[in-house]
């Protein structure tokens, strides 16, 4: 028994070594076949590894929190086509290296949906990285100053799915716009991206202070992309409405229609 356990450990099957005792006991009590016993033992190892790999990818993804679509109240946001979001949650668009852009005013659930899809991608075995536009720029600028841009760049280029949250909250300068352009180019038709923005595409030129650059970014970004434009009320206001605050509805700055953009 000890020798078998030790061999399992030496072969890197640590979990099977741990459950060997219990599986032998189960086999004895249930009179299962040799094959079934072996299958159950290997399943222990394989389940353990899948779970550990998922946990590691979740940690590496830097998701700010865990959200799921089951927690999303589609009735509160009737402007969203639930079927479209459920279809996106199959992640076939990620496997096709397409992009998703979520547009809309603050609080309508852009980050919630982006995070939910990211969690699903991690569950499906994909590598994911989540970053806000501000943090992305800070990080790349610092890396550049410290002469390690190349290494840092890979963090954003490599993952099967890159989520860039909150584009449009801060004004971008020329250098920032250029970095975004290079990133979009590097991932173009190679890796999927989910972007969220409170600014409609028509405002991206002003956001970057450079209309041709914004046009070039959008041209690649939207070549194979799904756009979800959420026009509803802020969910954050919901609880405040209940407590009797006077709310001015958020203005809808995102100007393009929902659906698949392909031009
Ligand atoms: P946005 O990114 O569009 O500004 P968030 O996704 O951060 O908005 O949503 C703000 C908060 O409200 C989050 O805690 C989010 O989970 C929650 N939320 C937004 N919309 C919904 C919804 N339809 N159902 C449930 N929770 C929601
Ligand atoms: Mg957000």
PDB file of C-alpha atoms and ligand atoms in Angstrom:
ATOM      1  CA  UNK A   1       0.000   0.000   0.000  1.00  0.00           C
ATOM      2  CA  UNK A   2       2.730   2.462   1.050  1.00  0.00           C
ATOM      3  CA  UNK A   3       4.773   1.568  -2.004  1.00  0.00           C
ATOM      4  CA  UNK A   4       1.822   2.136  -4.350  1.00  0.00           C
ATOM      5  CA  UNK A   5       1.055   5.467  -2.720  1.00  0.00           C
ATOM      6  CA  UNK A   6       4.673   6.512  -2.997  1.00  0.00           C
ATOM      7  CA  UNK A   7       4.787   5.579  -6.691  1.00  0.00           C
ATOM      8  CA  UNK A   8       1.650   7.600  -7.384  1.00  0.00           C
ATOM      9  CA  UNK A   9       3.281  10.556  -5.656  1.00  0.00           C
ATOM     10  CA  UNK A  10       6.543  10.129  -7.530  1.00  0.00           C
ATOM     11  CA  UNK A  11       4.641  10.004 -10.800  1.00  0.00           C
ATOM     12  CA  UNK A  12       3.058  13.347  -9.934  1.00  0.00           C
ATOM     13  CA  UNK A  13      -0.367  11.877  -9.166  1.00  0.00           C
ATOM     14  CA  UNK A  14      -0.551  13.427  -5.704  1.00  0.00           C
ATOM     15  CA  UNK A  15      -4.322  13.555  -5.479  1.00  0.00           C
ATOM     16  CA  UNK A  16      -4.696   9.913  -6.501  1.00  0.00           C
ATOM     17  CA  UNK A  17      -2.181   9.082  -3.753  1.00  0.00           C
ATOM     18  CA  UNK A  18      -4.385  10.884  -1.251  1.00  0.00           C
ATOM     19  CA  UNK A  19      -7.660   9.218  -2.302  1.00  0.00           C
ATOM     20  CA  UNK A  20      -6.168   5.735  -2.895  1.00  0.00           C
ATOM     21  CA  UNK A  21      -7.215   4.522   0.526  1.00  0.00           C
ATOM     22  CA  UNK A  22     -10.809   5.730   0.177  1.00  0.00           C
ATOM     23  CA  UNK A  23     -11.111   4.367  -3.365  1.00  0.00           C
ATOM     24  CA  UNK A  24      -9.802   0.949  -2.320  1.00  0.00           C
ATOM     25  CA  UNK A  25     -12.299   0.947   0.509  1.00  0.00           C
ATOM     26  CA  UNK A  26     -15.116   1.935  -1.876  1.00  0.00           C
ATOM     27  CA  UNK A  27     -14.078  -0.761  -4.361  1.00  0.00           C
ATOM     28  CA  UNK A  28     -14.084  -3.417  -1.639  1.00  0.00           C
ATOM     29  CA  UNK A  29     -17.532  -2.470  -0.378  1.00  0.00           C
ATOM     30  CA  UNK A  30     -19.150  -2.117  -3.811  1.00  0.00           C
ATOM     31  CA  UNK A  31     -17.432  -4.944  -5.670  1.00  0.00           C
ATOM     32  CA  UNK A  32     -16.618  -2.778  -8.672  1.00  0.00           C
ATOM     33  CA  UNK A  33     -14.427  -3.891 -11.578  1.00  0.00           C
ATOM     34  CA  UNK A  34     -10.673  -3.190 -11.766  1.00  0.00           C
ATOM     35  CA  UNK A  35     -11.328  -0.848 -14.630  1.00  0.00           C
ATOM     36  CA  UNK A  36     -13.953   1.089 -12.696  1.00  0.00           C
ATOM     37  CA  UNK A  37     -11.601   1.391  -9.736  1.00  0.00           C
ATOM     38  CA  UNK A  38      -8.821   2.750 -11.908  1.00  0.00           C
ATOM     39  CA  UNK A  39     -11.213   5.096 -13.615  1.00  0.00           C
ATOM     40  CA  UNK A  40     -12.453   6.537 -10.303  1.00  0.00           C
ATOM     41  CA  UNK A  41      -8.902   6.998  -9.022  1.00  0.00           C
ATOM     42  CA  UNK A  42      -7.814   8.816 -12.174  1.00  0.00           C
ATOM     43  CA  UNK A  43     -10.991  10.891 -12.105  1.00  0.00           C
ATOM     44  CA  UNK A  44     -10.034  12.131  -8.611  1.00  0.00           C
ATOM     45  CA  UNK A  45      -6.695  13.294  -9.977  1.00  0.00           C
ATOM     46  CA  UNK A  46      -8.183  14.852 -13.098  1.00  0.00           C
ATOM     47  CA  UNK A  47     -11.004  16.704 -11.238  1.00  0.00           C
ATOM     48  CA  UNK A  48      -8.501  18.034  -8.734  1.00  0.00           C
ATOM     49  CA  UNK A  49      -6.219  19.323 -11.471  1.00  0.00           C
ATOM     50  CA  UNK A  50      -9.046  20.974 -13.402  1.00  0.00           C
ATOM     51  CA  UNK A  51     -10.211  22.745 -10.236  1.00  0.00           C
ATOM     52  CA  UNK A  52      -6.702  23.860  -9.336  1.00  0.00           C
ATOM     53  CA  UNK A  53      -6.069  25.140 -12.848  1.00  0.00           C
ATOM     54  CA  UNK A  54      -9.353  27.082 -12.747  1.00  0.00           C
ATOM     55  CA  UNK A  55      -8.422  28.620  -9.395  1.00  0.00           C
ATOM     56  CA  UNK A  56      -4.999  29.609 -10.719  1.00  0.00           C
ATOM     57  CA  UNK A  57      -6.457  31.191 -13.853  1.00  0.00           C
ATOM     58  CA  UNK A  58      -9.045  33.011 -11.732  1.00  0.00           C
ATOM     59  CA  UNK A  59      -6.267  34.447  -9.572  1.00  0.00           C
ATOM     60  CA  UNK A  60      -4.131  35.410 -12.574  1.00  0.00           C
ATOM     61  CA  UNK A  61      -7.098  37.062 -14.302  1.00  0.00           C
ATOM     62  CA  UNK A  62      -7.159  39.899 -11.747  1.00  0.00           C
ATOM     63  CA  UNK A  63     -10.966  40.028 -11.886  1.00  0.00           C
ATOM     64  CA  UNK A  64     -12.024  42.677  -9.350  1.00  0.00           C
ATOM     65  CA  UNK A  65     -14.873  40.450  -8.106  1.00  0.00           C
ATOM     66  CA  UNK A  66     -16.884  37.435  -9.104  1.00  0.00           C
ATOM     67  CA  UNK A  67     -20.185  38.034 -10.902  1.00  0.00           C
ATOM     68  CA  UNK A  68     -22.413  35.643 -12.792  1.00  0.00           C
ATOM     69  CA  UNK A  69     -25.209  36.077 -15.305  1.00  0.00           C
ATOM     70  CA  UNK A  70     -27.549  34.289 -12.903  1.00  0.00           C
ATOM     71  CA  UNK A  71     -27.178  37.283 -10.592  1.00  0.00           C
ATOM     72  CA  UNK A  72     -28.088  39.646 -13.423  1.00  0.00           C
ATOM     73  CA  UNK A  73     -31.676  40.918 -13.375  1.00  0.00           C
ATOM     74  CA  UNK A  74     -32.600  41.110 -17.058  1.00  0.00           C
ATOM     75  CA  UNK A  75     -36.055  42.442 -16.151  1.00  0.00           C
ATOM     76  CA  UNK A  76     -34.470  45.547 -14.677  1.00  0.00           C
ATOM     77  CA  UNK A  77     -32.728  46.200 -18.003  1.00  0.00           C
ATOM     78  CA  UNK A  78     -35.357  45.396 -20.682  1.00  0.00           C
ATOM     79  CA  UNK A  79     -33.217  47.099 -23.342  1.00  0.00           C
ATOM     80  CA  UNK A  80     -30.792  44.179 -23.151  1.00  0.00           C
ATOM     81  CA  UNK A  81     -31.601  41.167 -25.320  1.00  0.00           C
ATOM     82  CA  UNK A  82     -31.193  38.318 -22.833  1.00  0.00           C
ATOM     83  CA  UNK A  83     -30.908  35.786 -25.648  1.00  0.00           C
ATOM     84  CA  UNK A  84     -27.991  37.690 -27.173  1.00  0.00           C
ATOM     85  CA  UNK A  85     -26.168  37.756 -23.826  1.00  0.00           C
ATOM     86  CA  UNK A  86     -26.838  34.031 -23.249  1.00  0.00           C
ATOM     87  CA  UNK A  87     -25.495  33.328 -26.740  1.00  0.00           C
ATOM     88  CA  UNK A  88     -22.385  35.404 -25.966  1.00  0.00           C
ATOM     89  CA  UNK A  89     -22.014  33.375 -22.746  1.00  0.00           C
ATOM     90  CA  UNK A  90     -21.430  30.242 -24.838  1.00  0.00           C
ATOM     91  CA  UNK A  91     -18.179  32.081 -25.709  1.00  0.00           C
ATOM     92  CA  UNK A  92     -18.199  30.951 -29.311  1.00  0.00           C
ATOM     93  CA  UNK A  93     -17.204  34.555 -30.124  1.00  0.00           C
ATOM     94  CA  UNK A  94     -14.082  34.135 -27.989  1.00  0.00           C
ATOM     95  CA  UNK A  95     -13.163  30.942 -29.822  1.00  0.00           C
ATOM     96  CA  UNK A  96     -13.594  32.845 -33.102  1.00  0.00           C
ATOM     97  CA  UNK A  97     -11.270  35.637 -31.835  1.00  0.00           C
ATOM     98  CA  UNK A  98     -14.099  38.184 -32.109  1.00  0.00           C
ATOM     99  CA  UNK A  99     -14.584  41.170 -29.840  1.00  0.00           C
ATOM    100  CA  UNK A 100     -17.441  42.378 -27.685  1.00  0.00           C
ATOM    101  CA  UNK A 101     -18.019  46.038 -26.889  1.00  0.00           C
ATOM    102  CA  UNK A 102     -20.446  46.976 -24.129  1.00  0.00           C
ATOM    103  CA  UNK A 103     -21.568  50.580 -24.298  1.00  0.00           C
ATOM    104  CA  UNK A 104     -23.766  52.607 -21.991  1.00  0.00           C
ATOM    105  CA  UNK A 105     -23.964  55.076 -19.123  1.00  0.00           C
ATOM    106  CA  UNK A 106     -22.655  54.236 -15.626  1.00  0.00           C
ATOM    107  CA  UNK A 107     -24.332  51.540 -13.550  1.00  0.00           C
ATOM    108  CA  UNK A 108     -26.215  49.706 -16.307  1.00  0.00           C
ATOM    109  CA  UNK A 109     -24.275  46.464 -15.863  1.00  0.00           C
ATOM    110  CA  UNK A 110     -21.453  46.675 -18.410  1.00  0.00           C
ATOM    111  CA  UNK A 111     -18.776  45.485 -15.979  1.00  0.00           C
ATOM    112  CA  UNK A 112     -21.148  42.911 -14.484  1.00  0.00           C
ATOM    113  CA  UNK A 113     -21.726  41.305 -17.890  1.00  0.00           C
ATOM    114  CA  UNK A 114     -18.034  41.545 -18.840  1.00  0.00           C
ATOM    115  CA  UNK A 115     -16.989  39.874 -15.570  1.00  0.00           C
ATOM    116  CA  UNK A 116     -19.666  37.173 -15.902  1.00  0.00           C
ATOM    117  CA  UNK A 117     -18.394  36.252 -19.365  1.00  0.00           C
ATOM    118  CA  UNK A 118     -14.806  36.306 -18.096  1.00  0.00           C
ATOM    119  CA  UNK A 119     -15.721  33.932 -15.243  1.00  0.00           C
ATOM    120  CA  UNK A 120     -17.387  31.631 -17.777  1.00  0.00           C
ATOM    121  CA  UNK A 121     -14.291  31.742 -19.990  1.00  0.00           C
ATOM    122  CA  UNK A 122     -12.104  30.756 -17.036  1.00  0.00           C
ATOM    123  CA  UNK A 123     -14.505  27.913 -16.303  1.00  0.00           C
ATOM    124  CA  UNK A 124     -14.196  26.767 -19.919  1.00  0.00           C
ATOM    125  CA  UNK A 125     -10.422  26.558 -19.543  1.00  0.00           C
ATOM    126  CA  UNK A 126      -9.398  29.821 -21.193  1.00  0.00           C
ATOM    127  CA  UNK A 127      -6.810  32.267 -19.889  1.00  0.00           C
ATOM    128  CA  UNK A 128      -8.305  35.663 -19.072  1.00  0.00           C
ATOM    129  CA  UNK A 129      -6.911  39.025 -18.017  1.00  0.00           C
ATOM    130  CA  UNK A 130      -9.042  41.864 -16.708  1.00  0.00           C
ATOM    131  CA  UNK A 131      -7.823  45.448 -16.503  1.00  0.00           C
ATOM    132  CA  UNK A 132      -9.302  48.939 -16.464  1.00  0.00           C
ATOM    133  CA  UNK A 133      -8.127  51.289 -19.191  1.00  0.00           C
ATOM    134  CA  UNK A 134      -6.478  53.549 -16.583  1.00  0.00           C
ATOM    135  CA  UNK A 135      -4.594  50.700 -14.934  1.00  0.00           C
ATOM    136  CA  UNK A 136      -3.534  49.304 -18.305  1.00  0.00           C
ATOM    137  CA  UNK A 137      -1.998  52.632 -19.308  1.00  0.00           C
ATOM    138  CA  UNK A 138      -0.352  53.193 -15.911  1.00  0.00           C
ATOM    139  CA  UNK A 139       1.106  49.723 -16.025  1.00  0.00           C
ATOM    140  CA  UNK A 140       2.479  49.955 -19.558  1.00  0.00           C
ATOM    141  CA  UNK A 141       3.894  53.447 -18.982  1.00  0.00           C
ATOM    142  CA  UNK A 142       5.674  52.335 -15.822  1.00  0.00           C
ATOM    143  CA  UNK A 143       6.969  49.218 -17.560  1.00  0.00           C
ATOM    144  CA  UNK A 144       8.248  51.383 -20.411  1.00  0.00           C
ATOM    145  CA  UNK A 145      10.066  53.722 -18.009  1.00  0.00           C
ATOM    146  CA  UNK A 146      11.659  50.762 -16.280  1.00  0.00           C
ATOM    147  CA  UNK A 147      12.708  49.165 -19.562  1.00  0.00           C
ATOM    148  CA  UNK A 148      10.508  46.098 -19.214  1.00  0.00           C
ATOM    149  CA  UNK A 149       7.735  46.981 -21.628  1.00  0.00           C
ATOM    150  CA  UNK A 150       8.285  43.891 -23.741  1.00  0.00           C
ATOM    151  CA  UNK A 151       7.692  41.527 -20.813  1.00  0.00           C
ATOM    152  CA  UNK A 152       4.672  43.411 -19.559  1.00  0.00           C
ATOM    153  CA  UNK A 153       3.179  43.671 -23.037  1.00  0.00           C
ATOM    154  CA  UNK A 154       2.821  39.891 -23.145  1.00  0.00           C
ATOM    155  CA  UNK A 155       0.450  40.009 -20.165  1.00  0.00           C
ATOM    156  CA  UNK A 156      -2.023  41.781 -22.434  1.00  0.00           C
ATOM    157  CA  UNK A 157      -1.206  40.036 -25.666  1.00  0.00           C
ATOM    158  CA  UNK A 158      -1.235  36.433 -24.495  1.00  0.00           C
ATOM    159  CA  UNK A 159      -4.576  35.714 -22.786  1.00  0.00           C
ATOM    160  CA  UNK A 160      -7.325  34.067 -24.811  1.00  0.00           C
ATOM    161  CA  UNK A 161      -9.620  36.808 -23.545  1.00  0.00           C
ATOM    162  CA  UNK A 162      -8.588  40.319 -22.547  1.00  0.00           C
ATOM    163  CA  UNK A 163     -11.157  42.532 -20.802  1.00  0.00           C
ATOM    164  CA  UNK A 164     -10.506  46.282 -20.879  1.00  0.00           C
ATOM    165  CA  UNK A 165     -13.001  47.994 -18.596  1.00  0.00           C
ATOM    166  CA  UNK A 166     -13.938  51.665 -18.365  1.00  0.00           C
ATOM    167  CA  UNK A 167     -12.694  53.155 -21.583  1.00  0.00           C
ATOM    168  CA  UNK A 168     -13.741  56.779 -21.671  1.00  0.00           C
ATOM    169  CA  UNK A 169     -13.759  57.802 -18.024  1.00  0.00           C
ATOM    170  CA  UNK A 170     -10.391  59.525 -18.399  1.00  0.00           C
ATOM    171  CA  UNK A 171      -9.203  61.507 -21.382  1.00  0.00           C
ATOM    172  CA  UNK A 172      -6.422  59.729 -23.278  1.00  0.00           C
ATOM    173  CA  UNK A 173      -3.389  61.538 -24.634  1.00  0.00           C
ATOM    174  CA  UNK A 174      -1.680  60.746 -27.948  1.00  0.00           C
ATOM    175  CA  UNK A 175       0.734  58.244 -26.392  1.00  0.00           C
ATOM    176  CA  UNK A 176      -2.104  56.428 -24.614  1.00  0.00           C
ATOM    177  CA  UNK A 177      -4.125  56.273 -27.826  1.00  0.00           C
ATOM    178  CA  UNK A 178      -1.104  54.848 -29.609  1.00  0.00           C
ATOM    179  CA  UNK A 179      -0.626  52.154 -26.976  1.00  0.00           C
ATOM    180  CA  UNK A 180      -4.272  51.149 -27.320  1.00  0.00           C
ATOM    181  CA  UNK A 181      -3.881  51.082 -31.096  1.00  0.00           C
ATOM    182  CA  UNK A 182      -0.839  48.813 -30.853  1.00  0.00           C
ATOM    183  CA  UNK A 183      -2.646  46.496 -28.467  1.00  0.00           C
ATOM    184  CA  UNK A 184      -5.719  46.262 -30.684  1.00  0.00           C
ATOM    185  CA  UNK A 185      -3.410  45.528 -33.649  1.00  0.00           C
ATOM    186  CA  UNK A 186      -1.471  42.898 -31.702  1.00  0.00           C
ATOM    187  CA  UNK A 187      -4.671  41.053 -30.800  1.00  0.00           C
ATOM    188  CA  UNK A 188      -6.470  41.591 -34.098  1.00  0.00           C
ATOM    189  CA  UNK A 189      -7.832  38.217 -35.333  1.00  0.00           C
ATOM    190  CA  UNK A 190      -5.564  36.505 -32.776  1.00  0.00           C
ATOM    191  CA  UNK A 191      -7.259  37.014 -29.414  1.00  0.00           C
ATOM    192  CA  UNK A 192     -10.674  38.090 -28.260  1.00  0.00           C
ATOM    193  CA  UNK A 193     -11.355  41.263 -26.284  1.00  0.00           C
ATOM    194  CA  UNK A 194     -14.266  42.585 -24.257  1.00  0.00           C
ATOM    195  CA  UNK A 195     -14.316  46.359 -23.898  1.00  0.00           C
ATOM    196  CA  UNK A 196     -16.673  48.516 -21.897  1.00  0.00           C
ATOM    197  CA  UNK A 197     -17.180  52.233 -22.423  1.00  0.00           C
ATOM    198  CA  UNK A 198     -19.497  55.004 -21.328  1.00  0.00           C
ATOM    199  CA  UNK A 199     -18.694  56.826 -24.573  1.00  0.00           C
ATOM    200  CA  UNK A 200     -20.308  56.077 -27.915  1.00  0.00           C
ATOM    201  CA  UNK A 201     -17.943  55.351 -30.832  1.00  0.00           C
ATOM    202  CA  UNK A 202     -18.620  58.808 -32.226  1.00  0.00           C
ATOM    203  CA  UNK A 203     -16.949  60.294 -29.147  1.00  0.00           C
ATOM    204  CA  UNK A 204     -13.797  58.179 -29.269  1.00  0.00           C
ATOM    205  CA  UNK A 205     -12.035  60.695 -31.530  1.00  0.00           C
ATOM    206  CA  UNK A 206     -12.498  63.421 -28.950  1.00  0.00           C
ATOM    207  CA  UNK A 207     -11.593  60.991 -26.160  1.00  0.00           C
ATOM    208  CA  UNK A 208      -8.193  60.394 -27.776  1.00  0.00           C
ATOM    209  CA  UNK A 209      -7.801  63.886 -29.134  1.00  0.00           C
ATOM    210  CA  UNK A 210      -7.075  62.260 -32.487  1.00  0.00           C
ATOM    211  CA  UNK A 211      -9.865  61.315 -34.880  1.00  0.00           C
ATOM    212  CA  UNK A 212      -7.758  59.347 -37.430  1.00  0.00           C
ATOM    213  CA  UNK A 213      -6.211  57.289 -34.621  1.00  0.00           C
ATOM    214  CA  UNK A 214      -9.619  56.535 -33.072  1.00  0.00           C
ATOM    215  CA  UNK A 215     -10.911  55.591 -36.528  1.00  0.00           C
ATOM    216  CA  UNK A 216      -7.984  53.208 -37.038  1.00  0.00           C
ATOM    217  CA  UNK A 217      -8.583  51.610 -33.633  1.00  0.00           C
ATOM    218  CA  UNK A 218     -12.318  51.205 -34.249  1.00  0.00           C
ATOM    219  CA  UNK A 219     -11.719  49.858 -37.743  1.00  0.00           C
ATOM    220  CA  UNK A 220      -9.793  46.867 -36.390  1.00  0.00           C
ATOM    221  CA  UNK A 221     -11.750  46.514 -33.186  1.00  0.00           C
ATOM    222  CA  UNK A 222     -15.130  46.381 -34.914  1.00  0.00           C
ATOM    223  CA  UNK A 223     -14.129  44.311 -37.933  1.00  0.00           C
ATOM    224  CA  UNK A 224     -15.310  41.171 -36.108  1.00  0.00           C
ATOM    225  CA  UNK A 225     -17.260  42.454 -33.153  1.00  0.00           C
ATOM    226  CA  UNK A 226     -20.503  42.285 -31.245  1.00  0.00           C
ATOM    227  CA  UNK A 227     -21.802  45.547 -29.841  1.00  0.00           C
ATOM    228  CA  UNK A 228     -24.256  45.712 -26.960  1.00  0.00           C
ATOM    229  CA  UNK A 229     -25.590  49.168 -26.332  1.00  0.00           C
ATOM    230  CA  UNK A 230     -27.317  49.415 -22.949  1.00  0.00           C
ATOM    231  CA  UNK A 231     -29.578  52.413 -22.734  1.00  0.00           C
ATOM    232  CA  UNK A 232     -31.343  51.823 -19.415  1.00  0.00           C
ATOM    233  CA  UNK A 233     -31.273  53.146 -15.887  1.00  0.00           C
ATOM    234  CA  UNK A 234     -28.388  52.725 -13.477  1.00  0.00           C
ATOM    235  CA  UNK A 235     -28.861  49.711 -11.223  1.00  0.00           C
ATOM    236  CA  UNK A 236     -27.022  51.613  -8.500  1.00  0.00           C
ATOM    237  CA  UNK A 237     -29.874  54.142  -8.533  1.00  0.00           C
ATOM    238  CA  UNK A 238     -32.411  51.380  -7.875  1.00  0.00           C
ATOM    239  CA  UNK A 239     -31.838  51.268  -4.136  1.00  0.00           C
ATOM    240  CA  UNK A 240     -31.606  55.049  -3.972  1.00  0.00           C
ATOM    241  CA  UNK A 241     -34.911  55.378  -5.833  1.00  0.00           C
ATOM    242  CA  UNK A 242     -36.504  53.198  -3.204  1.00  0.00           C
ATOM    243  CA  UNK A 243     -35.264  55.547  -0.508  1.00  0.00           C
ATOM    244  CA  UNK A 244     -36.929  58.480  -2.224  1.00  0.00           C
ATOM    245  CA  UNK A 245     -34.054  60.373  -3.874  1.00  0.00           C
ATOM    246  CA  UNK A 246     -34.869  62.527  -6.833  1.00  0.00           C
ATOM    247  CA  UNK A 247     -33.010  60.959  -9.738  1.00  0.00           C
ATOM    248  CA  UNK A 248     -32.108  62.506 -13.033  1.00  0.00           C
ATOM    249  CA  UNK A 249     -31.915  59.630 -15.543  1.00  0.00           C
ATOM    250  CA  UNK A 250     -28.377  59.144 -16.875  1.00  0.00           C
ATOM    251  CA  UNK A 251     -27.879  60.535 -20.347  1.00  0.00           C
ATOM    252  CA  UNK A 252     -27.321  58.015 -23.084  1.00  0.00           C
ATOM    253  CA  UNK A 253     -24.047  58.874 -24.698  1.00  0.00           C
ATOM    254  CA  UNK A 254     -23.558  55.617 -26.549  1.00  0.00           C
ATOM    255  CA  UNK A 255     -24.859  56.082 -30.019  1.00  0.00           C
ATOM    256  CA  UNK A 256     -24.670  52.926 -32.067  1.00  0.00           C
ATOM    257  CA  UNK A 257     -27.161  50.137 -32.552  1.00  0.00           C
ATOM    258  CA  UNK A 258     -26.965  46.688 -31.011  1.00  0.00           C
ATOM    259  CA  UNK A 259     -25.864  43.676 -32.969  1.00  0.00           C
ATOM    260  CA  UNK A 260     -23.025  42.310 -35.000  1.00  0.00           C
ATOM    261  CA  UNK A 261     -20.849  44.888 -36.644  1.00  0.00           C
ATOM    262  CA  UNK A 262     -19.020  43.653 -39.678  1.00  0.00           C
ATOM    263  CA  UNK A 263     -17.690  46.035 -42.258  1.00  0.00           C
TER     264      UNK A 263
HETATM  265  P1  LIG B   1     -21.315  49.677 -15.239  1.00  0.00           P
HETATM  266  O1  LIG B   1     -20.077  48.895 -15.447  1.00  0.00           O
HETATM  267  O2  LIG B   1     -22.220  49.706 -16.429  1.00  0.00           O
HETATM  268  O3  LIG B   1     -21.043  51.052 -14.708  1.00  0.00           O
HETATM  269  P2  LIG B   1     -21.797  47.712 -13.191  1.00  0.00           P
HETATM  270  O4  LIG B   1     -21.775  46.454 -13.976  1.00  0.00           O
HETATM  271  O5  LIG B   1     -20.588  48.025 -12.383  1.00  0.00           O
HETATM  272  O6  LIG B   1     -22.177  48.957 -14.110  1.00  0.00           O
HETATM  273  O7  LIG B   1     -23.082  47.686 -12.240  1.00  0.00           O
HETATM  274  C1  LIG B   1     -23.153  48.438 -11.022  1.00  0.00           C
HETATM  275  C2  LIG B   1     -23.609  47.517  -9.902  1.00  0.00           C
HETATM  276  O8  LIG B   1     -24.944  47.119 -10.125  1.00  0.00           O
HETATM  277  C3  LIG B   1     -22.814  46.236  -9.815  1.00  0.00           C
HETATM  278  O9  LIG B   1     -22.746  45.838  -8.458  1.00  0.00           O
HETATM  279  C4  LIG B   1     -23.646  45.244 -10.616  1.00  0.00           C
HETATM  280  O10 LIG B   1     -23.461  43.918 -10.175  1.00  0.00           O
HETATM  281  C5  LIG B   1     -25.049  45.728 -10.341  1.00  0.00           C
HETATM  282  N1  LIG B   1     -25.953  45.552 -11.473  1.00  0.00           N
HETATM  283  C6  LIG B   1     -26.025  46.313 -12.585  1.00  0.00           C
HETATM  284  N2  LIG B   1     -27.032  45.938 -13.379  1.00  0.00           N
HETATM  285  C7  LIG B   1     -27.615  44.892 -12.781  1.00  0.00           C
HETATM  286  C8  LIG B   1     -28.731  44.035 -13.104  1.00  0.00           C
HETATM  287  N3  LIG B   1     -29.466  44.241 -14.218  1.00  0.00           N
HETATM  288  N4  LIG B   1     -29.032  43.039 -12.237  1.00  0.00           N
HETATM  289  C9  LIG B   1     -28.321  42.857 -11.108  1.00  0.00           C
HETATM  290  N5  LIG B   1     -27.272  43.624 -10.738  1.00  0.00           N
HETATM  291  C10 LIG B   1     -26.916  44.631 -11.550  1.00  0.00           C
HETATM  292 MG1  LIG B   2     -18.159  49.440 -14.942  1.00  0.00          MG
END
